[in-house]
Structure formats: C-alpha cells, structure tokens
Short mmCIF file of C-alpha atoms in Angstrom, two decimals:
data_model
loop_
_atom_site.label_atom_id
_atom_site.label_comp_id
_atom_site.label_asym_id
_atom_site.label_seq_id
_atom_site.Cartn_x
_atom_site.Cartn_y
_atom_site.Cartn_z
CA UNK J 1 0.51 -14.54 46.60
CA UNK J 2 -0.53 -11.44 48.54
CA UNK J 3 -4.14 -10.04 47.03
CA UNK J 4 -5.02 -6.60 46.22
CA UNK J 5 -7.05 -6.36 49.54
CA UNK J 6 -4.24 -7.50 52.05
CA UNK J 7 -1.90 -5.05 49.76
CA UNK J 8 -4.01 -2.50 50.41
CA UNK J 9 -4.67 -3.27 54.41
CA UNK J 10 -0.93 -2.94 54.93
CA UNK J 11 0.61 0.31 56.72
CA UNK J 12 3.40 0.43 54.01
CA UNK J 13 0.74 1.07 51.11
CA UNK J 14 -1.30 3.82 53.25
CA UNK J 15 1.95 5.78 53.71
CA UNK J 16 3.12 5.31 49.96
CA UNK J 17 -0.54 6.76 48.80
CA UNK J 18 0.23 9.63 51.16
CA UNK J 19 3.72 10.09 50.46
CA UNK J 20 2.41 10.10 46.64
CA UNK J 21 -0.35 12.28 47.02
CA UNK J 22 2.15 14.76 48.94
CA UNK J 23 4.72 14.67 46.25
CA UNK J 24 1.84 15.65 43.42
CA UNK J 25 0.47 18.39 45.33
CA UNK J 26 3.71 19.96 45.76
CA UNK J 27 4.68 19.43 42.65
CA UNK J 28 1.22 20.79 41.34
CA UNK J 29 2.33 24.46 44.10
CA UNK J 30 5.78 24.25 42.72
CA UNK J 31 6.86 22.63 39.69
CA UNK J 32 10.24 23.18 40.60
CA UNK J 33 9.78 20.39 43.44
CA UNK J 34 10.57 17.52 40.17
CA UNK J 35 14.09 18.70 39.30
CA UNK J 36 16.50 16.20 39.67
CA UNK J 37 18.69 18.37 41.97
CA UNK J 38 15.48 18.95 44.58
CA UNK J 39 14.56 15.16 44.73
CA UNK J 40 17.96 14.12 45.14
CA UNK J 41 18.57 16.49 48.01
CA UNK J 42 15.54 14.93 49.82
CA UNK J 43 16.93 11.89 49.36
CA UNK J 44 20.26 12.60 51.10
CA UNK J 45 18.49 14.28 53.80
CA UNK J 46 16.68 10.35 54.78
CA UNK J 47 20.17 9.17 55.32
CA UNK J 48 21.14 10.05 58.79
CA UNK J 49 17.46 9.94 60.34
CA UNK J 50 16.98 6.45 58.03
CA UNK J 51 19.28 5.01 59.86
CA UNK J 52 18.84 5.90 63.10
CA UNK J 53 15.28 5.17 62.66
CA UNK J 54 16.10 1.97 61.37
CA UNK J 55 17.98 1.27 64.94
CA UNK J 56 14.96 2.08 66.61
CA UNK J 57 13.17 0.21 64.50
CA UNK J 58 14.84 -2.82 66.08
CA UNK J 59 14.14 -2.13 69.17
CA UNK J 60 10.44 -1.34 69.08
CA UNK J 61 10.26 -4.61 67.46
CA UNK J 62 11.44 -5.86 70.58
CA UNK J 63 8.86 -4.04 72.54
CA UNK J 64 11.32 -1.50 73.75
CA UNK J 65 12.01 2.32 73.49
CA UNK J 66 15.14 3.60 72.64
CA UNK J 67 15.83 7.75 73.13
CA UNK J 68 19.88 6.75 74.00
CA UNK J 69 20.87 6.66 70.47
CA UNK J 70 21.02 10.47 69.96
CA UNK J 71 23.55 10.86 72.60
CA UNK J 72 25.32 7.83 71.56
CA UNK J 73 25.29 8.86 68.02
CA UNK J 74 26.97 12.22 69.15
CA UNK J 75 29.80 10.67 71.00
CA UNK J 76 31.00 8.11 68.45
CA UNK J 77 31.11 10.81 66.43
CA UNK J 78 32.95 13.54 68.31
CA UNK J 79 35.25 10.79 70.00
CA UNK J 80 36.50 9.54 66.21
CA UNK J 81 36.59 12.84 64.28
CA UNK J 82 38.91 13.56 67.46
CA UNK J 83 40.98 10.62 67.78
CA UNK J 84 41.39 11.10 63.75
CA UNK J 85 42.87 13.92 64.30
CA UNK J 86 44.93 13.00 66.89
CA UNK J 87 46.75 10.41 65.17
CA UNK J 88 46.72 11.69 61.83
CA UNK J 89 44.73 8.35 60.38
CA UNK J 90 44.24 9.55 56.71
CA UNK J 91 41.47 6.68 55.83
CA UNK J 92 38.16 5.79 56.71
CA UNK J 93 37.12 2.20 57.14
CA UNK J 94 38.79 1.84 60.82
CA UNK J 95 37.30 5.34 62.13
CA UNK J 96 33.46 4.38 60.64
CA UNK J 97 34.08 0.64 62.13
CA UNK J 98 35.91 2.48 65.74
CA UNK J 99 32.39 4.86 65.96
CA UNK J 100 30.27 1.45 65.07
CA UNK J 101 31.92 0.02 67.92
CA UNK J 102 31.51 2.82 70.43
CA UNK J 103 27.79 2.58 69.57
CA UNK J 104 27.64 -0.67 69.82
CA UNK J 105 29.33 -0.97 73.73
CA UNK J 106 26.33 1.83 74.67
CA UNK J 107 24.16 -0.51 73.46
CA UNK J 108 25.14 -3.45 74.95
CA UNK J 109 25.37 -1.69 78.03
CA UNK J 110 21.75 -0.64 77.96
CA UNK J 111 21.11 -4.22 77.23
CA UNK J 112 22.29 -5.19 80.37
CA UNK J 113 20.43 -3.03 82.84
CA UNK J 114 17.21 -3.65 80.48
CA UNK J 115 18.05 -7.44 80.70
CA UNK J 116 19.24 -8.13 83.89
CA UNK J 117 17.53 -6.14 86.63
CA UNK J 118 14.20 -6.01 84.47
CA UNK J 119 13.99 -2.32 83.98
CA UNK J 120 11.85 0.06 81.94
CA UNK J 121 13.57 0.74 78.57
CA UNK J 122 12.06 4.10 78.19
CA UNK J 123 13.91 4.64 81.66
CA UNK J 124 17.49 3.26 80.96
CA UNK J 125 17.94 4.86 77.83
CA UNK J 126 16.61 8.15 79.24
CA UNK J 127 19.64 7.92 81.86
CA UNK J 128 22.16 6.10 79.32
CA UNK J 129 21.81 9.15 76.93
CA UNK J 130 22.09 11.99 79.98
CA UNK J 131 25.22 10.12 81.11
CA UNK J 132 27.04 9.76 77.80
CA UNK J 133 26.12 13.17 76.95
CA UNK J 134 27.21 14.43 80.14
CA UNK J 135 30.83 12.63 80.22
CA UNK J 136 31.22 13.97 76.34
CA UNK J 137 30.62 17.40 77.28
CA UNK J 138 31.86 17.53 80.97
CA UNK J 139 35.44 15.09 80.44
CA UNK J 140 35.98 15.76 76.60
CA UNK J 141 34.96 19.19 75.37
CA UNK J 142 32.33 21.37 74.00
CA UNK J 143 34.36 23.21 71.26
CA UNK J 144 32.86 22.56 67.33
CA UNK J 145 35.33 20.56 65.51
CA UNK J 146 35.09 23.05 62.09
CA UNK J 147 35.72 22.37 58.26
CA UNK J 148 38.96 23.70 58.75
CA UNK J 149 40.18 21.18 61.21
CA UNK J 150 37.68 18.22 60.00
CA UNK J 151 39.93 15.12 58.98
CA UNK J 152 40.09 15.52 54.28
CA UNK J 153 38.98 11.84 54.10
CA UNK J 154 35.86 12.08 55.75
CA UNK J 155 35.01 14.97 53.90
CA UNK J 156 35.98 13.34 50.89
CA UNK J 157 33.99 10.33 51.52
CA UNK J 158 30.72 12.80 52.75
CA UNK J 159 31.11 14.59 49.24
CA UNK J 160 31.14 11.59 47.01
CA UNK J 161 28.37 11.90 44.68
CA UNK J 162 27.20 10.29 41.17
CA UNK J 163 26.55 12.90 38.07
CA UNK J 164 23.35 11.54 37.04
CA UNK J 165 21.22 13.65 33.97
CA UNK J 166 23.48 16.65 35.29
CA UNK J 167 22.63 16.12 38.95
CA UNK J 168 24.68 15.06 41.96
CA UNK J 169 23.31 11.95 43.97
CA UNK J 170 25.29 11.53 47.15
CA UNK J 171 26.93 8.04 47.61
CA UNK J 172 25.46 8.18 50.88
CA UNK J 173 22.22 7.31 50.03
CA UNK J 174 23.33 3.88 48.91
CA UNK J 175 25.14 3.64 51.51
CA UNK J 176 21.85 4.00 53.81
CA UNK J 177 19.61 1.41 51.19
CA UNK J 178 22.58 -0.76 51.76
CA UNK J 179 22.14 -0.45 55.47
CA UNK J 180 18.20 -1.22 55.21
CA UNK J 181 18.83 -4.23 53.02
CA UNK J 182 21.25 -5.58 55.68
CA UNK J 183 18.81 -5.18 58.45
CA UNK J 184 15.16 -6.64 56.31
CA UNK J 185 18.04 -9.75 55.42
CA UNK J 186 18.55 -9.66 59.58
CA UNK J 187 15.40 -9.49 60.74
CA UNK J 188 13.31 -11.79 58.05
CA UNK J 189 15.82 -13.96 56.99
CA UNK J 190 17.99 -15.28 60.23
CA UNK J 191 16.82 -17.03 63.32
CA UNK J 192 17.46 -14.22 65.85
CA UNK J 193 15.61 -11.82 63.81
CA UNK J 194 12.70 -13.52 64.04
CA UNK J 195 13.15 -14.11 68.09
CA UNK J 196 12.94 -10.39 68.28
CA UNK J 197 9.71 -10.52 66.63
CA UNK J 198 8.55 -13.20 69.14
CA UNK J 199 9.82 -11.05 72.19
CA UNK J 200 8.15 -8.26 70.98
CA UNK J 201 5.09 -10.08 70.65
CA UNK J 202 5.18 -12.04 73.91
CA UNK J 203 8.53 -12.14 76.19
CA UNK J 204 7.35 -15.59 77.75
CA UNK J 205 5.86 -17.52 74.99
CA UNK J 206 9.11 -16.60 73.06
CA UNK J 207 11.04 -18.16 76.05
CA UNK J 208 9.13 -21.07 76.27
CA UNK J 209 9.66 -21.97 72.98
CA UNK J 210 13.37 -22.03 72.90
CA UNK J 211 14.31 -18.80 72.14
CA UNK J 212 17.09 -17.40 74.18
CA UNK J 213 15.71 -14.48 75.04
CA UNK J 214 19.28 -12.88 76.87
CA UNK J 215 20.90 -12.79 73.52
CA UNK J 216 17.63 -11.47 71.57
CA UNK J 217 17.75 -8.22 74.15
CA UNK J 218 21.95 -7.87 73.88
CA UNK J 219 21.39 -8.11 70.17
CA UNK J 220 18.46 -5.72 69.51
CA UNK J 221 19.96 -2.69 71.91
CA UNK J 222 23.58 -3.48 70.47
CA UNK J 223 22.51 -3.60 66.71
CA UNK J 224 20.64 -0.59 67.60
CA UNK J 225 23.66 1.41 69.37
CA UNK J 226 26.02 0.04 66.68
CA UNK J 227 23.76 1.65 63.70
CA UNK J 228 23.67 5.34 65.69
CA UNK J 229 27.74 5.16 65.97
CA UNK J 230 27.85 4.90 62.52
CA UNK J 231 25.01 7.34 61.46
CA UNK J 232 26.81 9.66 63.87
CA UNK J 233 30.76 9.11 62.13
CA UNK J 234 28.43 9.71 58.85
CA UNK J 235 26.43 12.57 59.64
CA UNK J 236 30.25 14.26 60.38
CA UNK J 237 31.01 13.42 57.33
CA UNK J 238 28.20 15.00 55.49
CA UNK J 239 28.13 18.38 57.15
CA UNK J 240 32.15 18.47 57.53
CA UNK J 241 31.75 19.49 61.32
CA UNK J 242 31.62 17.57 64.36
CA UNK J 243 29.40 18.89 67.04
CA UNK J 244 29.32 17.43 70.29
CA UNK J 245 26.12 18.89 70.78
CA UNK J 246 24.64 17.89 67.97
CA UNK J 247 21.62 15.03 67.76
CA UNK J 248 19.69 17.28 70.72
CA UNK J 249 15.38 16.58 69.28
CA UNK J 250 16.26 13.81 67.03
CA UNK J 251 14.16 11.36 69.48
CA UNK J 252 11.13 13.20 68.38
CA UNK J 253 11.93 12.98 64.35
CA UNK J 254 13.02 9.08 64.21
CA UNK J 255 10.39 8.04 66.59
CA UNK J 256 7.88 9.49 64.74
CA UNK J 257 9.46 8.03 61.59
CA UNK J 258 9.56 4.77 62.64
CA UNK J 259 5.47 4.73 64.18
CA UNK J 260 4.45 6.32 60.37
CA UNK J 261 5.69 3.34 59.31
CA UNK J 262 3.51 1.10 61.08
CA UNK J 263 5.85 -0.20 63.61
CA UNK J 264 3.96 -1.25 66.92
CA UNK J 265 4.68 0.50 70.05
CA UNK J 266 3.77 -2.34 71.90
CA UNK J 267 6.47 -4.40 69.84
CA UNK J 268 6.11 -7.54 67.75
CA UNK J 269 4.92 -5.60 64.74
CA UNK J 270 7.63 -3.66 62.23
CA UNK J 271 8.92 -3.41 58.41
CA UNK J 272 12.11 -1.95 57.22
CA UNK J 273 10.20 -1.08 53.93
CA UNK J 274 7.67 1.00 56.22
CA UNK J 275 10.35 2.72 58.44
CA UNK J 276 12.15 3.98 54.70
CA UNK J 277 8.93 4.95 53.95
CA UNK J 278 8.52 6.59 57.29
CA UNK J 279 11.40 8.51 56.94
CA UNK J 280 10.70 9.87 53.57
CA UNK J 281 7.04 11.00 54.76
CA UNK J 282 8.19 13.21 57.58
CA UNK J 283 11.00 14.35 55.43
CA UNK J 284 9.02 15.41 52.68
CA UNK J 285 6.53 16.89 55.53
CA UNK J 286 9.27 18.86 57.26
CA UNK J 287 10.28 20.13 53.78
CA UNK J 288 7.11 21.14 52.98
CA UNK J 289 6.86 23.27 56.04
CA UNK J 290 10.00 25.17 54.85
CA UNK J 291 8.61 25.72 51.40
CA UNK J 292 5.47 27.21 53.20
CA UNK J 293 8.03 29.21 55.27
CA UNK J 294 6.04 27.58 58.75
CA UNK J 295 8.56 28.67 62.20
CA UNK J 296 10.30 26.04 63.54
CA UNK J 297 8.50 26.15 66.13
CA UNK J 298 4.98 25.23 64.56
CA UNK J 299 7.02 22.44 62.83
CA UNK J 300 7.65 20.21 66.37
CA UNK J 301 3.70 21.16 66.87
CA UNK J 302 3.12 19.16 63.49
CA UNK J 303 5.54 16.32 64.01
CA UNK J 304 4.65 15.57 67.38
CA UNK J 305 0.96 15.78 65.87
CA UNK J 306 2.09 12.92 63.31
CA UNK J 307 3.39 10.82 66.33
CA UNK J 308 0.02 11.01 68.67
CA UNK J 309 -2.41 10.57 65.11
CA UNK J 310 0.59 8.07 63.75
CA UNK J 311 0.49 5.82 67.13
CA UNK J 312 -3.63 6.00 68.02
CA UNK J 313 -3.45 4.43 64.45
CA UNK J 314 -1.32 2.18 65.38
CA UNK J 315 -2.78 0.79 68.87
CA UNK J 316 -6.37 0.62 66.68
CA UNK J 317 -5.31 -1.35 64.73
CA UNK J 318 -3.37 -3.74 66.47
CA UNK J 319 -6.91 -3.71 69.23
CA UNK J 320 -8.43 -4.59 65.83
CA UNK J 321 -6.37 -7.39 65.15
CA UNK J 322 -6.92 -8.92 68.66
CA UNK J 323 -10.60 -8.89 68.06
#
C-alpha cells in the first residue's frame, strides 16, 4: 500500500496540487470559471492534444522523441476527409480506422530508420514530418476543406454531446479517457508494455534479458503514429474543417504536456495518469493567458518556459534517483 510520503514524492500529485491551486485562484478572479459550460469546454479542449500527447508519451518512454506526429496527424486527416468525399462514404468507423492506419504506416516507417540504421529519433522524425508535410501540400493540395463541403457524419459524430445539469459535454472526451485507459491497460498490464519501459531505461540490459527489442521500437513509433491519425480524423471532426496545414506548433504544446507530467526525457520513466494531468495543466495555463488577454506571442514565451523549468525538474530528479 503506497504511504502518504511516496504519494506525495510522485510527479502526478505535484501537478494535481498545482492544477488545484490554479483552478481556485481563477475561480477566486472569476467566479464564472465554475459554470458547468466553462469546465466542460476545457475539458473538450484536452482531447486532441491528450491524445497526441499520449502518443508521445509512448515514445519518450522508449527513450525517443517524436515531433513527426503533427505532420502525420495532418495528413490522415486531410487524406480521409478527402477520400470521404470522394466516394460518398456516409459513416464513420472505416474513415477513423483508414486515418488510424495512415498514422500508423508513418510510424512504422520511422520505426524502421530509428531501428535499423541506428539513427537519432529527434532526427528521423524531424525529416519524416517535413516529408509528409511536403508530399500533402506539394502532390495533394493546399485548399481548406470548409463546413460546407465537410462529410455530415463526421460533423455529426464531432457534435455529439451529453445534456448534463443544462450543459453540453462532448462525447469526445470519453472518447479520449477511453483512449488513455487503453494505453495505462497497454503499457502496465501486457508484456510489451513493460519492454518499452526496459528500453527506455537501458536498450542492452532490456536485450539481454529476452526482450525483443525490434518489435518494442516498431510498436512504440507505430502505436504512436496510429494515435496522431486518429486525433487528426477527430480534430476534423470537432472543428468541421480539414486543414492541411493545420497541426503547425503542436510539438511545442504536447511535448511540454507530456514532460509536466513527469515523463523522463531520457526514457524509462512515464504515467498516463501524469500525461492527462499534463495536458489539463497547460490547458488550463493557456486558458488562463486568454482570460488575462496575454498576446500569443508571450504565450509560446510561457509554454516553452514550462518545458525548460518542467524538464530541469525532471533530469533532477531522475540524477537524484541515481544517487
């Protein structure tokens, strides 16, 4: 049974006292910050960056760095809102599994340059996502697929919402807590989760202990291109617009996301329940800003303020825990 101390020593309670002590203080400004209809909108907007955050997640588990899944994200999702239309297809379970699966392929191929000729992550998915984005704009098109010509079943599905006390809460968010339940069930409860724990933590000792470390890699950077298909094909769906520019920054956002939640940046180190609470930080942080009217632009200066404070944390502490 975990002890008030270790509870306490654990990056998932910091960032829930912050989160909390955020949430009272704006609350305290602006009362109006408690209505039902304000927290629910803050809510939907952790979806799309929850789970893309949770795909990188993954992969800085792995000791990895993934800034591909952007581009990725933006071409499963411009390539099925397209083909939707193309073909008339009035549901949407095949195009949200067809944009999982063009994730997934830019995944697996960033796997195998990772894997095979023992390159720098950070490097691969730096070229993967300025080649995908390049053949999306360049071979397929740059025009804004608009409400007007957006496929009615995926705006359907984007607008389905519960009436709750009088206020809407987007299906989508259970949708996304579905999603993070699948992945902590993946990655604590099944053996190749674990093994991507153990080659985060040390490539060689995993190896030498069985685990096949081929399939961990293919697994972690497919999982992880698989999750920003589908956040793309969602995102769509939420805005009712399909931008083939659309995703440009996000690296920034979900990478700082993912290091608030106490995920290692040397790998081997990593909660889902941290990354949601991440998310839900630098959301509430980013909405804060806009309350206090603060320019965009002094809003990157604070997030990417998070991510150096978040990250010296981080490597502290895990120097700490070598001691």
């Amino acid at each position: 049974m975990m002890t008030l101390a270790k509870l306490m020593r654990r990056s998932e309670t910091a960032v829930f006292l912050i989160v909390a002590a955020i949430m009272v203080v704006i609350g305290l400004i602006n009362p109006a910050f408690w209505q039902a209809d304000n927290l629910f909108n803050l809510l939907r907007a952790n979806v799309i960056i929850g789970i893309m955050a949770l795909s990188v997640l993954v992969v800085m588990i792995s000791g990895g760095i993934d800034v591909s899944f952007p581009a990725f994200a933006a071409a499963a999702m411009y390539l099925t809102v397209l083909a939707m239309n193309a073909y008339g297809h009035e549901g949407v379970m095949l195009p949200f599994i067809g944009a999982t699966l063009i994730g997934l392929i830019c995944g697996l191929a960033n796997a195998f340059f990772i894997h095979t000729f023992r390159m720098i992550p950070l490097i691969v998915t730096l070229g993967s996502a300025s080649v995908v984005r390049g053949l999306l704009l360049g071979l397929v098109g740059t025009s804004i697929v608009n409400i007007d010509r957006m496929p009615p079943a995926l705006i359907a599905f984007g607008r389905s919402s519960l009436d709750i006390g009088g206020a809407k809460l987007s299906v989508m968010v259970f949708v996304y807590l579905a999603i993070a339940g699948a992945v902590w069930l993946f990655l604590s409860r099944t053996l190749t989760g674990r093994s991507i724990f153990a080659y985060g933590d040390d490539a060689e000792s995993a190896k030498r202990v069985g685990f096949n470390t081929r399939r961990t890699v293919y697994v972690a950077y497919g999982l992880a291109g698989a999750l920003a298909g589908f956040a793309g094909l969602l995102h769509a769906s939420m805005i009712w617009l399909a931008n083939p520019r659309d995703f440009v920054g996000y690296e920034l956002d979900v990478i700082a996301a993912v290091v608030l939640g106490g995920a290692s940046i040397f790998g081997g180190r990593g909660s889902v329940l941290g990354t949601l609470l991440g998310v839900f930080l630098l959301v509430l942080i980013k909405n804060s800003l806009i309350i206090m009217r603060v320019d965009n632009t002094w809003q990157g200066v604070v997030v990417g303020g998070v991510i150096v404070v978040a990250t010296a944390l981080t490597a502290w502490r895990d120097r700490k825990t070598l001691a």
